[in-house]
Amino acid sequence: MNGTFISFEGIDGAGKSTHIDSLAQSFRAQGRVVTLTREPGGTPLAEQLRQMVLNDPMDAMTEALLVFAARRDHIRQVIAPALARGEVVLCDRFTDATFAYQGAGRGFDWQTLSVLESWVQANPDQSGRLVQPDLTLWFDLPASIAAQRLAGARVPDKFESQPQAFFEKVANGYALRLAADTERFARIDANQTPAAVWSDVEQAVRSKGFL
Ligand code: TYD
């Protein structure tokens, strides 16, 4: 796997979307082939599962199993082949979101999520390494500010309509994931102007030698 895999994380309203597009442009300007994708989703099957996860009420275990089922299909059909071709994969959310939302947010068992992670992300190339992002940009924004940004922005889905306390737990989940893997993570202060956030994003990617 010679490609570059970057994931984007944060609570709803943290403002990662525009920066994903900008980063795609930066890579393309250097002649790299970029696959822009998202989770849950990224394949026809996984997009169907996304609709269920985002709209239908279900318990936290069902939710975790569906997002990991979607992820398995996404890795096999899209992510692993693109990385094997040496491309850049920019993924709007990945497994850290499952630990943050289903684990910390909804209270599903963290250890079980780790087991699912090791099954689902087993590398198709049999190397024994897991398919993991080379870099995860965590857009960190206080839940109170994210709530203001989301208010009235659009019709909220199942997660976006959760109370602020839920997003405080989700943010704690991201902080735990960062603490467990500081090499992979870059924390981006999302409570700044878009230009300042972009500058930090570029800096984080450059310091890894990817741009
Ligand atoms: P999001 O990425 O915010 O997309 P959009 O900008 O289109 O709303 O929406 C995805 C939602 O799914 C978000 O609320 C987080 C949630 N989610 C999980 O709960 N678990 C997961 O594993 C993933 C990938 C996402």
Coordinates of C-alpha atoms and ligand atoms in Angstrom, one line a residue:
M1 CA 0.0 0.0 0.0
N2 CA 1.9 3.0 -1.3
G3 CA -0.9 5.6 -1.2
T4 CA -1.7 8.2 1.4
F5 CA -4.7 7.8 3.6
I6 CA -6.0 10.8 5.5
S7 CA -9.2 10.8 7.6
F8 CA -11.2 13.9 8.9
E9 CA -13.0 13.8 12.2
G10 CA -14.9 16.0 14.6
I11 CA -18.3 16.5 16.1
D12 CA -21.1 17.6 13.8
G13 CA -20.7 21.3 13.0
A14 CA -16.9 21.3 13.4
G15 CA -16.6 22.5 9.8
K16 CA -14.3 19.9 8.2
S17 CA -16.1 19.7 4.7
T18 CA -14.6 22.8 3.0
H19 CA -11.1 21.8 4.1
I20 CA -11.4 18.3 2.7
D21 CA -12.2 19.8 -0.8
S22 CA -9.3 22.3 -0.4
L23 CA -6.9 19.5 0.5
A24 CA -8.0 17.5 -2.5
Q25 CA -7.2 20.5 -4.7
S26 CA -3.7 20.8 -3.2
F27 CA -2.9 17.2 -3.8
R28 CA -4.3 17.3 -7.4
A29 CA -2.2 20.4 -8.1
Q30 CA 0.8 18.2 -7.3
G31 CA -0.3 15.7 -9.8
R32 CA -1.7 13.2 -7.3
V33 CA -4.8 11.2 -8.0
V34 CA -7.3 11.8 -5.2
T35 CA -10.2 9.6 -4.1
L36 CA -12.6 11.7 -2.0
T37 CA -14.9 9.5 0.0
R38 CA -16.9 9.4 3.3
E39 CA -18.2 7.1 6.0
P40 CA -20.6 5.7 6.6
G41 CA -20.7 5.3 2.8
G42 CA -18.4 5.3 -0.2
T43 CA -19.9 2.3 -2.0
P44 CA -23.5 1.7 -3.1
L45 CA -24.0 -0.9 -0.3
A46 CA -22.4 1.3 2.3
E47 CA -24.5 4.3 1.2
Q48 CA -27.6 2.2 1.8
L49 CA -26.4 1.4 5.3
R50 CA -25.7 5.1 5.9
Q51 CA -29.3 5.9 5.2
M52 CA -30.4 3.4 7.9
V53 CA -27.7 4.5 10.5
L54 CA -28.5 8.2 10.1
N55 CA -32.3 7.9 10.0
D56 CA -33.6 4.8 11.7
P57 CA -33.7 4.4 15.5
M58 CA -31.7 1.4 16.7
D59 CA -29.6 0.3 19.7
A60 CA -25.9 1.2 19.9
M61 CA -24.7 -2.3 19.0
T62 CA -26.8 -2.4 15.9
E63 CA -25.4 0.9 14.9
A64 CA -21.8 -0.2 15.5
L65 CA -22.3 -3.4 13.5
L66 CA -23.8 -1.5 10.6
V67 CA -21.1 1.2 10.4
F68 CA -18.4 -1.6 10.5
A69 CA -20.3 -3.6 7.8
A70 CA -20.3 -0.4 5.7
R71 CA -16.6 0.1 6.4
R72 CA -15.7 -3.4 5.4
D73 CA -17.3 -3.0 2.0
H74 CA -15.7 0.5 1.6
I75 CA -12.2 -0.8 2.4
R76 CA -12.4 -3.7 0.1
Q77 CA -14.1 -1.9 -2.8
V78 CA -12.5 1.6 -2.6
I79 CA -9.9 2.3 0.0
A80 CA -7.5 -0.6 -0.3
P81 CA -7.5 -0.6 -4.1
A82 CA -6.9 3.1 -4.3
L83 CA -4.0 2.9 -1.8
A84 CA -2.5 0.0 -3.7
R85 CA -2.5 2.2 -6.8
G86 CA -0.6 4.8 -4.9
E87 CA -3.4 7.3 -4.7
V88 CA -4.4 9.8 -2.0
V89 CA -7.6 8.8 -0.1
L90 CA -9.3 11.6 1.7
C91 CA -12.1 10.1 3.9
D92 CA -14.7 12.2 5.7
R93 CA -14.8 10.2 9.0
F94 CA -13.5 6.7 9.6
T95 CA -13.2 4.4 12.6
D96 CA -12.5 7.1 15.2
A97 CA -16.0 8.3 14.6
T98 CA -17.3 4.9 15.7
F99 CA -15.4 5.0 18.9
A100 CA -16.5 8.6 19.5
Y101 CA -20.2 8.3 18.5
Q102 CA -21.1 4.6 19.2
G103 CA -18.5 4.2 22.0
A104 CA -18.2 7.4 24.0
G105 CA -21.5 9.0 22.8
R106 CA -23.9 6.1 23.0
G107 CA -22.0 4.0 25.5
F108 CA -21.2 0.9 23.5
D109 CA -18.3 -1.2 24.8
W110 CA -14.9 0.2 23.7
Q111 CA -13.2 -3.2 23.8
T112 CA -15.7 -4.7 21.5
L113 CA -15.2 -1.9 19.1
S114 CA -11.4 -2.6 19.2
V115 CA -12.1 -6.2 18.2
L116 CA -14.4 -5.2 15.4
E117 CA -11.7 -2.7 14.2
S118 CA -9.1 -5.5 14.1
W119 CA -11.4 -7.8 12.1
V120 CA -12.8 -5.3 9.7
Q121 CA -9.6 -3.4 9.0
A122 CA -7.5 -6.5 8.5
N123 CA -5.4 -5.7 5.4
P124 CA -6.5 -7.5 2.2
D125 CA -2.7 -7.7 1.3
Q126 CA -2.3 -10.2 4.2
S127 CA 0.6 -8.1 5.7
G128 CA -0.9 -8.3 9.2
R129 CA -1.1 -4.5 9.4
L130 CA -4.5 -2.9 9.8
V131 CA -5.9 -0.5 7.2
Q132 CA -5.5 2.7 9.2
P133 CA -5.2 6.3 8.2
D134 CA -1.6 7.6 7.9
L135 CA -3.0 10.9 9.3
T136 CA -6.2 11.8 11.1
L137 CA -7.1 15.5 11.3
W138 CA -9.4 16.0 14.3
F139 CA -11.3 19.3 14.0
D140 CA -11.7 20.1 17.7
L141 CA -14.5 22.5 18.5
P142 CA -16.4 23.1 21.8
A143 CA -19.8 21.4 21.6
S144 CA -21.5 24.7 22.6
I145 CA -20.0 26.5 19.5
A146 CA -20.8 23.6 17.2
A147 CA -24.4 23.7 18.4
Q148 CA -24.6 27.4 17.5
R149 CA -23.2 26.7 14.0
L150 CA -25.6 23.8 13.4
A151 CA -28.7 25.7 14.6
G152 CA -31.0 26.4 11.7
A153 CA -28.3 25.3 9.2
R154 CA -30.4 22.4 7.8
V155 CA -32.9 19.7 8.8
P156 CA -30.9 17.8 11.4
D157 CA -30.4 14.0 11.0
K158 CA -30.5 11.6 14.0
F159 CA -27.1 12.6 15.3
E160 CA -27.3 16.3 14.6
S161 CA -30.5 16.6 16.7
Q162 CA -28.7 15.2 19.8
P163 CA -28.3 17.5 22.8
Q164 CA -25.1 19.3 23.5
A165 CA -24.2 16.8 26.3
F166 CA -24.0 14.0 23.7
F167 CA -21.5 15.9 21.6
E168 CA -19.4 16.6 24.8
K169 CA -19.1 12.9 25.2
V170 CA -18.3 12.4 21.5
A171 CA -15.5 15.0 21.8
N172 CA -14.1 13.1 24.8
G173 CA -14.1 10.0 22.7
Y174 CA -12.0 11.7 20.1
A175 CA -9.6 12.9 22.8
L176 CA -9.2 9.4 24.0
R177 CA -8.4 8.1 20.5
L178 CA -5.9 10.9 20.1
A179 CA -4.2 10.0 23.4
A180 CA -3.9 6.4 22.3
D181 CA -2.3 7.2 19.0
T182 CA -0.6 10.6 19.0
E183 CA 1.5 9.7 16.0
R184 CA -1.4 9.4 13.7
F185 CA -3.5 12.3 15.0
A186 CA -3.2 16.0 14.4
R187 CA -5.6 18.1 16.5
I188 CA -6.8 21.1 14.6
D189 CA -8.3 24.0 16.6
A190 CA -11.5 24.5 14.7
N191 CA -12.5 27.5 16.8
Q192 CA -10.7 30.0 14.4
T193 CA -11.4 31.7 11.1
P194 CA -11.7 29.3 8.2
A195 CA -8.4 30.7 6.8
A196 CA -6.6 30.0 10.1
V197 CA -8.0 26.5 10.2
W198 CA -6.9 25.9 6.7
S199 CA -3.4 27.1 7.5
D200 CA -3.2 24.6 10.4
V201 CA -4.5 21.8 8.1
E202 CA -1.9 22.5 5.5
Q203 CA 0.8 22.6 8.2
A204 CA -0.3 19.3 9.7
V205 CA -0.2 17.6 6.3
R206 CA 3.1 19.2 5.3
S207 CA 4.8 18.2 8.6
K208 CA 4.0 14.6 7.7
G209 CA 5.7 15.1 4.3
F210 CA 2.6 14.4 2.4
L211 CA 2.3 17.7 0.5
Ligands
TYD1 P1 -21.4 13.7 8.6 O1 -20.1 13.1 8.3 O2 -21.4 14.8 9.5 O3 -22.0 14.1 7.2 P2 -22.9 15.3 6.8 O4 -22.0 16.4 6.8 O5 -23.4 14.8 5.5 O6 -24.0 15.3 7.9 O7 -22.5 12.7 9.0 C1 -22.2 11.4 9.4 C2 -22.9 11.1 10.8 O8 -22.7 9.8 11.1 C3 -22.3 11.9 11.9 O9 -23.3 12.4 12.7 C4 -21.4 10.9 12.7 C5 -22.1 9.6 12.4 N1 -21.2 8.5 12.4 C6 -21.3 7.6 13.4 O10 -22.1 7.7 14.3 N2 -20.4 6.5 13.4 C7 -19.5 6.3 12.5 O11 -18.7 5.3 12.5 C8 -19.4 7.3 11.4 C9 -18.4 7.1 10.3 C10 -20.3 8.3 11.4

